[in-house]
Coordinates of C-alpha atoms in Angstrom, one line a residue:
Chain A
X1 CA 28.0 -28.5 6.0
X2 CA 24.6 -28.3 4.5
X3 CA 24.2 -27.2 0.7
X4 CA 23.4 -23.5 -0.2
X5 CA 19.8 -25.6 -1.6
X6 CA 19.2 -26.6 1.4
X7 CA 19.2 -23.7 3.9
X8 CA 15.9 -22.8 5.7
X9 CA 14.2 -19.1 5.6
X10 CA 11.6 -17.9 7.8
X11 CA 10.0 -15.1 7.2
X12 CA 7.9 -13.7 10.0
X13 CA 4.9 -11.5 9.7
X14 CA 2.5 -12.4 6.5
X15 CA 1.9 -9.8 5.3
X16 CA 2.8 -7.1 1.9
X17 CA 6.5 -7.2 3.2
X18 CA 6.6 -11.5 4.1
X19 CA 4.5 -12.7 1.4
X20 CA 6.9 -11.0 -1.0
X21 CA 10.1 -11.5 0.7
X22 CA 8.9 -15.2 0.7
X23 CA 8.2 -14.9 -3.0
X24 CA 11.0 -13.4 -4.3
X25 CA 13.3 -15.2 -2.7
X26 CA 12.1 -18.3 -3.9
X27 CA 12.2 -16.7 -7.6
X28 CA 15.5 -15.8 -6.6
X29 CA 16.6 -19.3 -6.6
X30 CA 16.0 -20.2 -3.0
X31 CA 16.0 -23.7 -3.3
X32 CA 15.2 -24.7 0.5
X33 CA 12.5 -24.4 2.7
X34 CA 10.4 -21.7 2.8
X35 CA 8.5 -20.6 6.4
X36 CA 6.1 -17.8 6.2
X37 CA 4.7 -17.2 9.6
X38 CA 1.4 -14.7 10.6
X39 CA -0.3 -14.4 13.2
X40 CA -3.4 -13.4 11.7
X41 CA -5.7 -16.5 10.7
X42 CA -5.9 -16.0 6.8
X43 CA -3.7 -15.5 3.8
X44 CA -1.6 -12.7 3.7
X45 CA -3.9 -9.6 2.3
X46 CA -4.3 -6.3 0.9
X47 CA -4.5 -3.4 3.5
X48 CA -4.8 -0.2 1.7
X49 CA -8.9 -1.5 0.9
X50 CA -9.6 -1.7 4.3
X51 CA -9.9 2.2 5.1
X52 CA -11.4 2.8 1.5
X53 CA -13.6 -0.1 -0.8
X54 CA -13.8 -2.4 2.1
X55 CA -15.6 -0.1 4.9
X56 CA -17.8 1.5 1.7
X57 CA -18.9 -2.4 0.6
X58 CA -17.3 -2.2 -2.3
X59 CA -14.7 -5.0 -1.3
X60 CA -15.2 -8.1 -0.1
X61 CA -12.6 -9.7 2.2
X62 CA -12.5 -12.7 0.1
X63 CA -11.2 -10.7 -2.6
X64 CA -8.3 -9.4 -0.2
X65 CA -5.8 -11.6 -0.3
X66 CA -2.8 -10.6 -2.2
X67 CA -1.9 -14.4 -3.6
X68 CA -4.5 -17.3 -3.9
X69 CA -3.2 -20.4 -1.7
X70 CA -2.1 -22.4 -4.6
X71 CA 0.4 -19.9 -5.3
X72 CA 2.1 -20.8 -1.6
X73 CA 2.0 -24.4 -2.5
X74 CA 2.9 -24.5 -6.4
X75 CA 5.8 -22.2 -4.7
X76 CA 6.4 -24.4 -1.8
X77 CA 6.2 -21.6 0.9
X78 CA 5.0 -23.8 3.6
X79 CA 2.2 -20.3 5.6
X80 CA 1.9 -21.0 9.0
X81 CA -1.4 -18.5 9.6
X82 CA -2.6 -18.2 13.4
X83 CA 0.8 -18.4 14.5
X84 CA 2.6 -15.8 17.4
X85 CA 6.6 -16.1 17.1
X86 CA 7.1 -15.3 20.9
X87 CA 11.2 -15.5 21.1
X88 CA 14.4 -15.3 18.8
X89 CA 17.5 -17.9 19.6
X90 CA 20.3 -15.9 17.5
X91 CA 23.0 -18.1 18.5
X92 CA 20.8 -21.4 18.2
X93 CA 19.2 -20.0 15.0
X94 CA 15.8 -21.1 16.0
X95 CA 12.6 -18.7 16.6
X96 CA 10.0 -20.2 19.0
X97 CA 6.4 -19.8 19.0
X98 CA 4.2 -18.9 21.3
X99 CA 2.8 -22.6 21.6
X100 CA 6.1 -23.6 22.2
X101 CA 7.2 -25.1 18.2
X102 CA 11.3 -23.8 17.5
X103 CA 11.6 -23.8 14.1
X104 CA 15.1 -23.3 13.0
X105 CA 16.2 -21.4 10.3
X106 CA 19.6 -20.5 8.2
X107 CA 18.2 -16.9 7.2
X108 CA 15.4 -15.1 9.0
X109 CA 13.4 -12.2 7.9
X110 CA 11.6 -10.0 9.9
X111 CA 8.1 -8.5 8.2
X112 CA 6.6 -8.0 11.4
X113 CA 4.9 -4.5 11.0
X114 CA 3.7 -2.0 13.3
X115 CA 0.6 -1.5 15.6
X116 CA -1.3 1.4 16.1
X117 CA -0.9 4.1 18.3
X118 CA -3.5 4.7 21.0
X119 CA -3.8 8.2 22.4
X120 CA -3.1 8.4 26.4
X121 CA -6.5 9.4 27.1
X122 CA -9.4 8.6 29.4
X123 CA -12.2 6.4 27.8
X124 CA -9.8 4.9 25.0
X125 CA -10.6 1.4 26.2
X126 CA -14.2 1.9 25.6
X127 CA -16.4 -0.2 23.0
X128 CA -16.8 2.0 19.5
X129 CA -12.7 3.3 19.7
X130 CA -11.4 1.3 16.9
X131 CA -8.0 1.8 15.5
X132 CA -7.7 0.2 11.9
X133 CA -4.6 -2.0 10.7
X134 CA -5.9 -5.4 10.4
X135 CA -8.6 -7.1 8.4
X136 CA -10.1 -8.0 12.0
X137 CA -9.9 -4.3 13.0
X138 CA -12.0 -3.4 9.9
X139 CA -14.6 -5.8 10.3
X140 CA -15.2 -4.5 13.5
X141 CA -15.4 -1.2 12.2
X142 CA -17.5 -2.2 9.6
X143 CA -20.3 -4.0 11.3
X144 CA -20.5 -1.0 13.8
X145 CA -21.8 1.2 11.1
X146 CA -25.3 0.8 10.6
X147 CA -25.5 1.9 14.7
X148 CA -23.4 4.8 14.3
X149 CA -24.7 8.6 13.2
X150 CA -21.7 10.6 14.2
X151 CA -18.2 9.4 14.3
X152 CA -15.0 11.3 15.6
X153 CA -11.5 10.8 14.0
X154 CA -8.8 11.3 15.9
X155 CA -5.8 12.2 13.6
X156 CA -5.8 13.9 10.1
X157 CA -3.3 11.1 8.5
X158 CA -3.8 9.0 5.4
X159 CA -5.6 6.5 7.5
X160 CA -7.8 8.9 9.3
X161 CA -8.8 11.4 6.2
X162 CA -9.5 8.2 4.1
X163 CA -11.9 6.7 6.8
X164 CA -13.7 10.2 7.1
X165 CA -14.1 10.2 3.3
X166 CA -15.6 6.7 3.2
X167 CA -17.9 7.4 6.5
X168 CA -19.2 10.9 5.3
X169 CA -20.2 8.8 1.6
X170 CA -22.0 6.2 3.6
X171 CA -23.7 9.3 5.5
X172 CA -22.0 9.6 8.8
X173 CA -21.6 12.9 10.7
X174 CA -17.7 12.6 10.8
X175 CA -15.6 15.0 12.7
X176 CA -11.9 15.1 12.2
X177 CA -9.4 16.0 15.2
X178 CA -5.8 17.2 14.4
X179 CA -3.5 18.2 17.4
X180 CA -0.8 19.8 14.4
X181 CA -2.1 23.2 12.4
X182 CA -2.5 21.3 9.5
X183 CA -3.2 17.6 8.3
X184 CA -1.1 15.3 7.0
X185 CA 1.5 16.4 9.3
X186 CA 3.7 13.3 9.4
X187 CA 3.0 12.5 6.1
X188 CA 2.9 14.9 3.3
X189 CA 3.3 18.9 2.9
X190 CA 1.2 21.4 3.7
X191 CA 0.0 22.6 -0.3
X192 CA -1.2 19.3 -0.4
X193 CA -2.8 18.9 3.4
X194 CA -4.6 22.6 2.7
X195 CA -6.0 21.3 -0.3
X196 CA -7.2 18.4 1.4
X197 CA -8.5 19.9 4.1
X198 CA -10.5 21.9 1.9
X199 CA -12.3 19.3 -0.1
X200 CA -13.0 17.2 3.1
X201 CA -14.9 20.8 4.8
X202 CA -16.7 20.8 1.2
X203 CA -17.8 17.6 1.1
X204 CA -19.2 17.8 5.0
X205 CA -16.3 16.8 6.8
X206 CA -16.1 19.0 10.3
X207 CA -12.1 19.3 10.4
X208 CA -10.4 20.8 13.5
X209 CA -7.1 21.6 13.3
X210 CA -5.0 22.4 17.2
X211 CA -7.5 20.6 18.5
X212 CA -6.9 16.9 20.4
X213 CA -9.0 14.7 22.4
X214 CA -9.1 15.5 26.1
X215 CA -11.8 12.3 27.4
X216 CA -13.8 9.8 25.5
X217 CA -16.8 9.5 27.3
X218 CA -19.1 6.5 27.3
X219 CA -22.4 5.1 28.7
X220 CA -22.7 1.4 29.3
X221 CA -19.2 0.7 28.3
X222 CA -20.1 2.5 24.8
X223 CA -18.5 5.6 23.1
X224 CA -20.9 8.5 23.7
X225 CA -19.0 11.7 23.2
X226 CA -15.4 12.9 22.5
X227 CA -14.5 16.1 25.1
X228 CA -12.4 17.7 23.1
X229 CA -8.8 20.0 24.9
X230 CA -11.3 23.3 24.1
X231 CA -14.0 21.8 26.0
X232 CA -16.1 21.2 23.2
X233 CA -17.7 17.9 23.0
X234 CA -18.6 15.8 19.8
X235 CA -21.5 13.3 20.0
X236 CA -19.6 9.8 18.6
X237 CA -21.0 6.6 18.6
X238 CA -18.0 5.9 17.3
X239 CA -13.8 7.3 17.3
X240 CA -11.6 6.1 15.0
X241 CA -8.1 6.2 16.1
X242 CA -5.3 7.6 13.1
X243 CA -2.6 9.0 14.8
X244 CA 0.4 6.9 13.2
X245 CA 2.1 3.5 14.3
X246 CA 4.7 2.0 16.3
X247 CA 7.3 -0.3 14.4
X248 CA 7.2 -3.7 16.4
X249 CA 10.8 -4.2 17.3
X250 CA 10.0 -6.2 21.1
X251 CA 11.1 -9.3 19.3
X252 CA 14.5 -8.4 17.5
X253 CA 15.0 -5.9 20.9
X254 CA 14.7 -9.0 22.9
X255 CA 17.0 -11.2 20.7
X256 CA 19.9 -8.0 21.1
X257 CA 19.4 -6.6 17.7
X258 CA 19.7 -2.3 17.3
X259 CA 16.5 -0.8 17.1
X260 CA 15.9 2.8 17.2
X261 CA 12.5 3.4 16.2
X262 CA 12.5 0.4 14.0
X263 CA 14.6 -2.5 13.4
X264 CA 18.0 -1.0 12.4
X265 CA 19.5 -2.7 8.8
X266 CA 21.6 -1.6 5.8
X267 CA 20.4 -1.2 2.3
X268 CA 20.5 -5.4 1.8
X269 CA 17.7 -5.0 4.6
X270 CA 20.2 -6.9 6.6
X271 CA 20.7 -6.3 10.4
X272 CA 24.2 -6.8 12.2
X273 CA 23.7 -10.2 12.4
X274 CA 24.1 -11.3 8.9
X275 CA 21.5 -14.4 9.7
X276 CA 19.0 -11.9 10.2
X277 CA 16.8 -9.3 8.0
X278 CA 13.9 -7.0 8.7
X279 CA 11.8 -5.5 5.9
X280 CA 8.6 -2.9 5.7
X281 CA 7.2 -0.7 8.0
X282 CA 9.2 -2.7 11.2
X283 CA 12.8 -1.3 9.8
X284 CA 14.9 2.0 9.9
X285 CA 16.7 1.6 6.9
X286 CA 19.5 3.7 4.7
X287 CA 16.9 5.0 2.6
X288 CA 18.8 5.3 -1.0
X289 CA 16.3 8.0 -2.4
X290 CA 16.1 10.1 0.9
X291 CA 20.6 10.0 1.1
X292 CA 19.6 9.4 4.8
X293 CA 18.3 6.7 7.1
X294 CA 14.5 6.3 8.0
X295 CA 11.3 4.6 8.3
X296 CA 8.7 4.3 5.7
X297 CA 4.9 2.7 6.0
X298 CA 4.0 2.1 2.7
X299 CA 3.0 -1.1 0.3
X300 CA 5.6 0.0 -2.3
X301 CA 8.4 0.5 0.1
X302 CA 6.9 -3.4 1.6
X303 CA 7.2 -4.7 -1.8
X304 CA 10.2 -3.1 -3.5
X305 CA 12.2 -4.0 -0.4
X306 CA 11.5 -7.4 0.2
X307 CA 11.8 -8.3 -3.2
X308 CA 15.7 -6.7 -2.7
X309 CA 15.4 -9.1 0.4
X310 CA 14.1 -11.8 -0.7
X311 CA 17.0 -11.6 -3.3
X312 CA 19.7 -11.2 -0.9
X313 CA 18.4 -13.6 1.6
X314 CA 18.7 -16.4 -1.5
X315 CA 22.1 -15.1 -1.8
X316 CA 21.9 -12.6 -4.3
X317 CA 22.4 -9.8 -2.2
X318 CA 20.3 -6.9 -3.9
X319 CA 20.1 -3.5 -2.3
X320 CA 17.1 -1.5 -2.2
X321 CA 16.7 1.8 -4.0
X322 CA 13.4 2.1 -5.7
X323 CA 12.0 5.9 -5.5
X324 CA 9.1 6.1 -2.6
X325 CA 5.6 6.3 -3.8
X326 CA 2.5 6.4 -2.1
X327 CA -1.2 6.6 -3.0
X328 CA -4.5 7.2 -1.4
X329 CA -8.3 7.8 -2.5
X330 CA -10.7 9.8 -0.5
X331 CA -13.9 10.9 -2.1
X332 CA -13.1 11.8 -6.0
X333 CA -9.4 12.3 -5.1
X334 CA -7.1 9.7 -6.2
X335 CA -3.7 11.2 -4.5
X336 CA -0.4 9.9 -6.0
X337 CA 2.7 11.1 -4.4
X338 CA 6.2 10.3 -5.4
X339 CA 9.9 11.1 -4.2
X340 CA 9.7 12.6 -0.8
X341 CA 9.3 16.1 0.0
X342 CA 11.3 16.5 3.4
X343 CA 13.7 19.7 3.4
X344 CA 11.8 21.7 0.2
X345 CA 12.3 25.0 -0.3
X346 CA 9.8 26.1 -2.9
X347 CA 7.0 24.3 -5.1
X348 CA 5.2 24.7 -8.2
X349 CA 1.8 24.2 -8.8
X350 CA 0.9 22.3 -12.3
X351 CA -2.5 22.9 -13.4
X352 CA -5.5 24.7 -11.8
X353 CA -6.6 23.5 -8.3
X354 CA -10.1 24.7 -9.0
X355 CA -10.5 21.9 -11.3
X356 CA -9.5 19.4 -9.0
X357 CA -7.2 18.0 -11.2
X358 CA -3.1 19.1 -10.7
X359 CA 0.3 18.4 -9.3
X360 CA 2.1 19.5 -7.1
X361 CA 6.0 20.1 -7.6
X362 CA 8.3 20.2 -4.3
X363 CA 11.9 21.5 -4.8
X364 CA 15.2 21.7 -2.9
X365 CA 18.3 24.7 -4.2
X366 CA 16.4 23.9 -7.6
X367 CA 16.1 20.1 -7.3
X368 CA 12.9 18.3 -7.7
X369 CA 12.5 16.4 -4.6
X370 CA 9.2 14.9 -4.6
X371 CA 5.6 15.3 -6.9
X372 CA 2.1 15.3 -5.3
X373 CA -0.7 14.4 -7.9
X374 CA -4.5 15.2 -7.4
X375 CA -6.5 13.6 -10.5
X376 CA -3.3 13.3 -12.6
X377 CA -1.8 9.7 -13.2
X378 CA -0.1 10.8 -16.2
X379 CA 2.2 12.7 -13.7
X380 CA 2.6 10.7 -11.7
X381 CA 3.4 8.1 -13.5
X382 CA 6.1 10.7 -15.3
X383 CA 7.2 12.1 -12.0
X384 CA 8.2 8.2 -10.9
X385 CA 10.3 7.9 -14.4
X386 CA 12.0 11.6 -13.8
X387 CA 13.1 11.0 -10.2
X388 CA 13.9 7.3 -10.8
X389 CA 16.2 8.6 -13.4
X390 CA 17.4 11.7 -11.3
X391 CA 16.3 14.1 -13.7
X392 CA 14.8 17.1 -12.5
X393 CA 13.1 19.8 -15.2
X394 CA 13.2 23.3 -13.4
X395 CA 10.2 25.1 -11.6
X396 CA 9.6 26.8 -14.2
X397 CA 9.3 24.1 -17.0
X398 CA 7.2 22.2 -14.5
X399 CA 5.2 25.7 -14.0
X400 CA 4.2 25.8 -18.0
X401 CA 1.3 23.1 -18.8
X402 CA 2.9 22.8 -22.5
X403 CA 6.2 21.2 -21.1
X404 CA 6.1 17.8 -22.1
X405 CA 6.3 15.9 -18.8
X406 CA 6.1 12.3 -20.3
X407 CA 8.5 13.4 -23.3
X408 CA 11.1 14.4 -20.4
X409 CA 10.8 11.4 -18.5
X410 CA 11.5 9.0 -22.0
X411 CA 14.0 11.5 -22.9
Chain B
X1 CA -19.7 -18.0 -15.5
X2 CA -17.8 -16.6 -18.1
X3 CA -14.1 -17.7 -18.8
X4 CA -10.7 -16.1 -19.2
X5 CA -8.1 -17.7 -21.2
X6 CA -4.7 -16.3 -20.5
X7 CA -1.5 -16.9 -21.9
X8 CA 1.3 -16.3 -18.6
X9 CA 4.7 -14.8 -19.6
X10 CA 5.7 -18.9 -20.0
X11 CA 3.6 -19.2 -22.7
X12 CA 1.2 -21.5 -20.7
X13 CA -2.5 -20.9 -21.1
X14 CA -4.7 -20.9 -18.3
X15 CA -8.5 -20.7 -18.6
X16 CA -10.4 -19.8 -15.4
X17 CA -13.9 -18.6 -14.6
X18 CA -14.3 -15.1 -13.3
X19 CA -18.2 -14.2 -12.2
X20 CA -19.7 -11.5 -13.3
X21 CA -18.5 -7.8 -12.1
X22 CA -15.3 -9.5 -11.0
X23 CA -12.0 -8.1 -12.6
X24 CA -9.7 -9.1 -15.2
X25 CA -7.0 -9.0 -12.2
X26 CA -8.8 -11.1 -9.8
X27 CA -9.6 -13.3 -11.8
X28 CA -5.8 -13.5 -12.4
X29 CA -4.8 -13.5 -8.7
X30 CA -7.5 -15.9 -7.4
X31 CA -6.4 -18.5 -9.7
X32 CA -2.5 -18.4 -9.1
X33 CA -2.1 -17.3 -12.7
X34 CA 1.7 -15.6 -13.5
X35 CA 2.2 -12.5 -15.0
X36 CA 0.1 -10.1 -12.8
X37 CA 1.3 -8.3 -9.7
X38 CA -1.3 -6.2 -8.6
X39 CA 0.4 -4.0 -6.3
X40 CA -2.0 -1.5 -5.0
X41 CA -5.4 -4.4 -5.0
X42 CA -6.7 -3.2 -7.6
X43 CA -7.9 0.7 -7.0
X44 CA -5.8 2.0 -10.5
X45 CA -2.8 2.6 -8.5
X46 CA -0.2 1.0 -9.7
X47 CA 0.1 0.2 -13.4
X48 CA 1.1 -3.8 -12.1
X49 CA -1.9 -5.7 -13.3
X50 CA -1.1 -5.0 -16.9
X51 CA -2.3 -6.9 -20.1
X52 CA -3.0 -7.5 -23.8
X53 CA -6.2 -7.9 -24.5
X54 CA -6.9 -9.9 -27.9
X55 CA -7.7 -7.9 -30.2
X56 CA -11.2 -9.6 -31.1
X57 CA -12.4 -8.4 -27.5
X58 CA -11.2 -5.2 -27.5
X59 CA -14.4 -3.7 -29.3
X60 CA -16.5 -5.7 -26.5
X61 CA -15.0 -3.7 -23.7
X62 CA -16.0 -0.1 -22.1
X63 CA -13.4 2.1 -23.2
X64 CA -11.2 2.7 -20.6
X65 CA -11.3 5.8 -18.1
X66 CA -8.8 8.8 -18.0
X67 CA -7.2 7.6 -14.9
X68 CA -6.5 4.1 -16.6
X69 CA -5.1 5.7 -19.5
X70 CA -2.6 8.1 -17.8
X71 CA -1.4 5.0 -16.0
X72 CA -0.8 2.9 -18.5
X73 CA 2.5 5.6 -19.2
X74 CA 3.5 3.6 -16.6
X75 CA 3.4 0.4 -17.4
X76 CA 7.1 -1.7 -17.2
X77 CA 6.3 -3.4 -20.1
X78 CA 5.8 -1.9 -24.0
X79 CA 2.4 -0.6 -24.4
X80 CA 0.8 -1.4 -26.9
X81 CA -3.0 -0.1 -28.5
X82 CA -4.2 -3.3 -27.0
X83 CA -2.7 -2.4 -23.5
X84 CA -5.4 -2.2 -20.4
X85 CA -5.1 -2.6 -16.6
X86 CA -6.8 -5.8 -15.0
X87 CA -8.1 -4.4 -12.2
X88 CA -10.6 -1.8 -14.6
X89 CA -12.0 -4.4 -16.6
X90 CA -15.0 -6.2 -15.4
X91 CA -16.7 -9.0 -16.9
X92 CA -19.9 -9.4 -18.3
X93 CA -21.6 -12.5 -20.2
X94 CA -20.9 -10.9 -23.2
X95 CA -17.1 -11.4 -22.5
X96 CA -17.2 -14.6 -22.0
X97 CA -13.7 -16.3 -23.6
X98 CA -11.9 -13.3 -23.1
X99 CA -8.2 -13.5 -24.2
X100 CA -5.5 -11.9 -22.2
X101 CA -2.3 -12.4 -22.9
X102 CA 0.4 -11.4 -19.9
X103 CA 3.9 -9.2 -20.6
X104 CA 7.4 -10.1 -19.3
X105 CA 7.5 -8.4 -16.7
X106 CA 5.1 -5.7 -14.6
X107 CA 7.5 -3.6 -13.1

């Protein structure tokens, strides 16, 4: 029988969720080999700059990647970039790649993601309809822009909202489409997505809510116009497609593992098959926070539960039950939202909207469930301490600017 | 290009070149230096890129924005006056052997 040291993990899909189940298992005490497998051609790399700093120039890919490559090899995680894992042997304990390699494996993580969702509609497989996930996807997008005047946004998510932000700054004629009554839909609450809304129509930003894209019509193989399910039509050299993701789960499907929008595991990250893990935005998992199962696309929920993975997977099984958080910047709004507001009741506004700086306070039969921050890190940064802790000041403190927030969350 | 000498968590200094307009945090990530996490890439996010800047620089650096501030409430480690994120300090010539030293632990 081999030694504990000497037991193999592959980790497939490089990126948040792989590089840092790779890396914490290692620190864990993982003593044997280490496979981190992508299928993407570089290091593993930040997303959340590609639909902000990275279209408006003010990131460069080469400062994307999360680790530098000495830190795989001082670490001894052996990244095998370019690389398609095509089939899962459970009972061999090998994965096989789509050149044909099996590499076998004692443990074996799954961090492979999500793709985009494409709208069902005529003219989607015309040049100038992007979606945006990978680094690829955003250079594309990027060295489209100097051609384009008006672009069309199909979706009012975090991904769309923060691609019209950075195309209106760079001077584009950006209309938003959103088939729901509000944005943010899927993501966030409605205070939050009306306040949103609001600065993207001040800043220029045509937002249309009920409305969804009937046609994409083209010339030449090229976006020319989005017909619109009123009939109107929107000039649009190009269309950027934001209307959520679908968890990849062909692979562990294939090898006979649950998955029920997403790859289904317990709070260890672990599936049925104890050999086998799945981590990020590719699992359904009892989410500790929530008291229920789900499926979160975030970097902190990629991080915080493949480091309880990478843990487990090096035989110190951790379980996962770090508080949600989530960010995003468009124009001067840096949006920080902890918890998660699902099932409140009643919410409290904390400063004055006007000013574009405040919180906002979600609660459930008097329970803080979740805190949305416009311009107010402090809160935040508080709100992550109070719910981590499970305290929960009332509406009313939260309601009166002298409460000491910070003092509550020490205290 | 000027240089950052940084002592990890380990103890172990590191002295790297960061060019000009490049962060504190970079600098940190693209040489494989320990002690920064960097969660969120860099955008003020986070609180993850946290360090202690020696206190002979601190006069030689912008003062740090609002947003920095608040976050550093949230920092894993003890803040301390000397406390600043990576990720919001840029370099300049004038900052040339900068000293940064790294906490425990960043979250």
């Amino acid at each position: 029988m081999a030694t504990a040291g000497a037991r193999a993990l592959v980790v497939v899909g490089a990126s948040h969720a792989g590089a840092q189940v790779a890396a914490s298992a290692r620190a864990a005490g993982h003593a044997g080999p280490i496979r981190l497998i992508g299928e993407e051609p570089c290091l593993p790399y930040q997303r959340p700059p590609l639909s902000k700093g990275f279209l408006l120039g003010k990131v460069d890919a080469a400062t994307l990647p999360i680790r530098a490559a000495a830190f795989y090899r001082e670490e001894a995680i052996d990244l095998l970039p370019g690389t398609r894992v095509a089939a899962i042997d459970r009972s061999a304990r090998t994965v096989t790649t789509a050149a044909g390699q099996r590499i076998g494996y004692d443990r074996l993580v799954l961090a492979v993601g999500a793709r985009p969702r494409l709208p069902p509609v005529p003219g989607i497989a015309l040049d100038g309809v992007l979606a945006l996930r990978s680094l690829a996807d955003a250079e594309r997008l990027r060295e489209r822009l100097p051609s384009v005047g008006a672009a069309v946004v199909i979706g009012g998510g975090f991904i769309g909202l923060e691609v019209a932000a950075a195309l209106t700054a760079l001077g584009k004629r950006v209309t938003v489409l959103e088939a729901q009554d509000r944005l943010l839909a899927r993501a966030a609450a409605a205070p939050l997505a009306v306040h949103v809304a609001a600065v993207h129509r001040a800043r220029g930003v045509d937002v249309r809510l009920r409305t969804t894209a009937a046609r994409i019509d083209g010339a030449d193989g090229r976006t020319r116009a989005v017909v619109c399910d009123d009939g109107s039509v929107l000039p649009a050299d190009l269309v950027v497609v934001g209307i959520g993701v679908v968890p990849e789960t062909a692979l562990a499907a294939a090898a006979g593992l649950a998955c029920t929008d997403g790859v289904e595991v317990d709070r260890f990250a672990s599936t049925a098959d104890p050999a086998v893990l799945a981590v990020g935005d590719c699992c359904r998992h009892p989410n500790a926070y929530a008291g229920r199962s789900l499926r979160l696309e975030s970097v902190q929920h990629a991080v915080d539960q493949a480091k309880a993975a990478g843990a487990t997977a090096a035989g110190r099984p951790t379980p996962y039950e770090a508080v949600p958080w989530f960010w995003s910047d468009q124009f001067d709004m840096k949006l920080q939202m902890v918890g998660l507001c699902a099932g409140w009741t009643h919410h409290v506004v904390r400063g004055d909207p006007a000013t574009g700086r405040f919180s906002i306070f979600y609660f459930r039969d008097g329970r803080l469930l979740a805190i949305d921050s416009i311009n107010r890190a402090a809160e935040h940064v508080a709100g992550r301490r109070l719910l981590a802790a499970g305290r929960s000041p009332s509406a009313d403190e939260v309601a009166d600017e002298s409460f000491d927030l910070a003092a509550a969350a020490r205290a | 290009m000027p240089r950052i000498i940084f002592f990890q968590p380990d103890g172990q200094r590191r002295e790297v070149e960061a060019p000009v307009g490049s962060s504190v945090m970079l600098a940190a990530v693209q040489n494989n230096v320990r002690g920064i996490d960097a969660d969120c890439g860099g955008c003020c996010s986070c609180a993850t890129c946290h360090c202690y800047v020696d206190a002979a620089f601190l006069e030689r650096l912008p003062a740090p924005e609002d947003m920095e501030l608040e976050m550093l409430g949230g920092t894993a480690a003890e803040r301390r006056p000397n406390s600043r994120l990576g990720c919001q300090i840029a370099m300049t010539a004038e900052l040339d052997g900068l000293v940064v030293r790294l906490p425990d632990r960043q979250v």
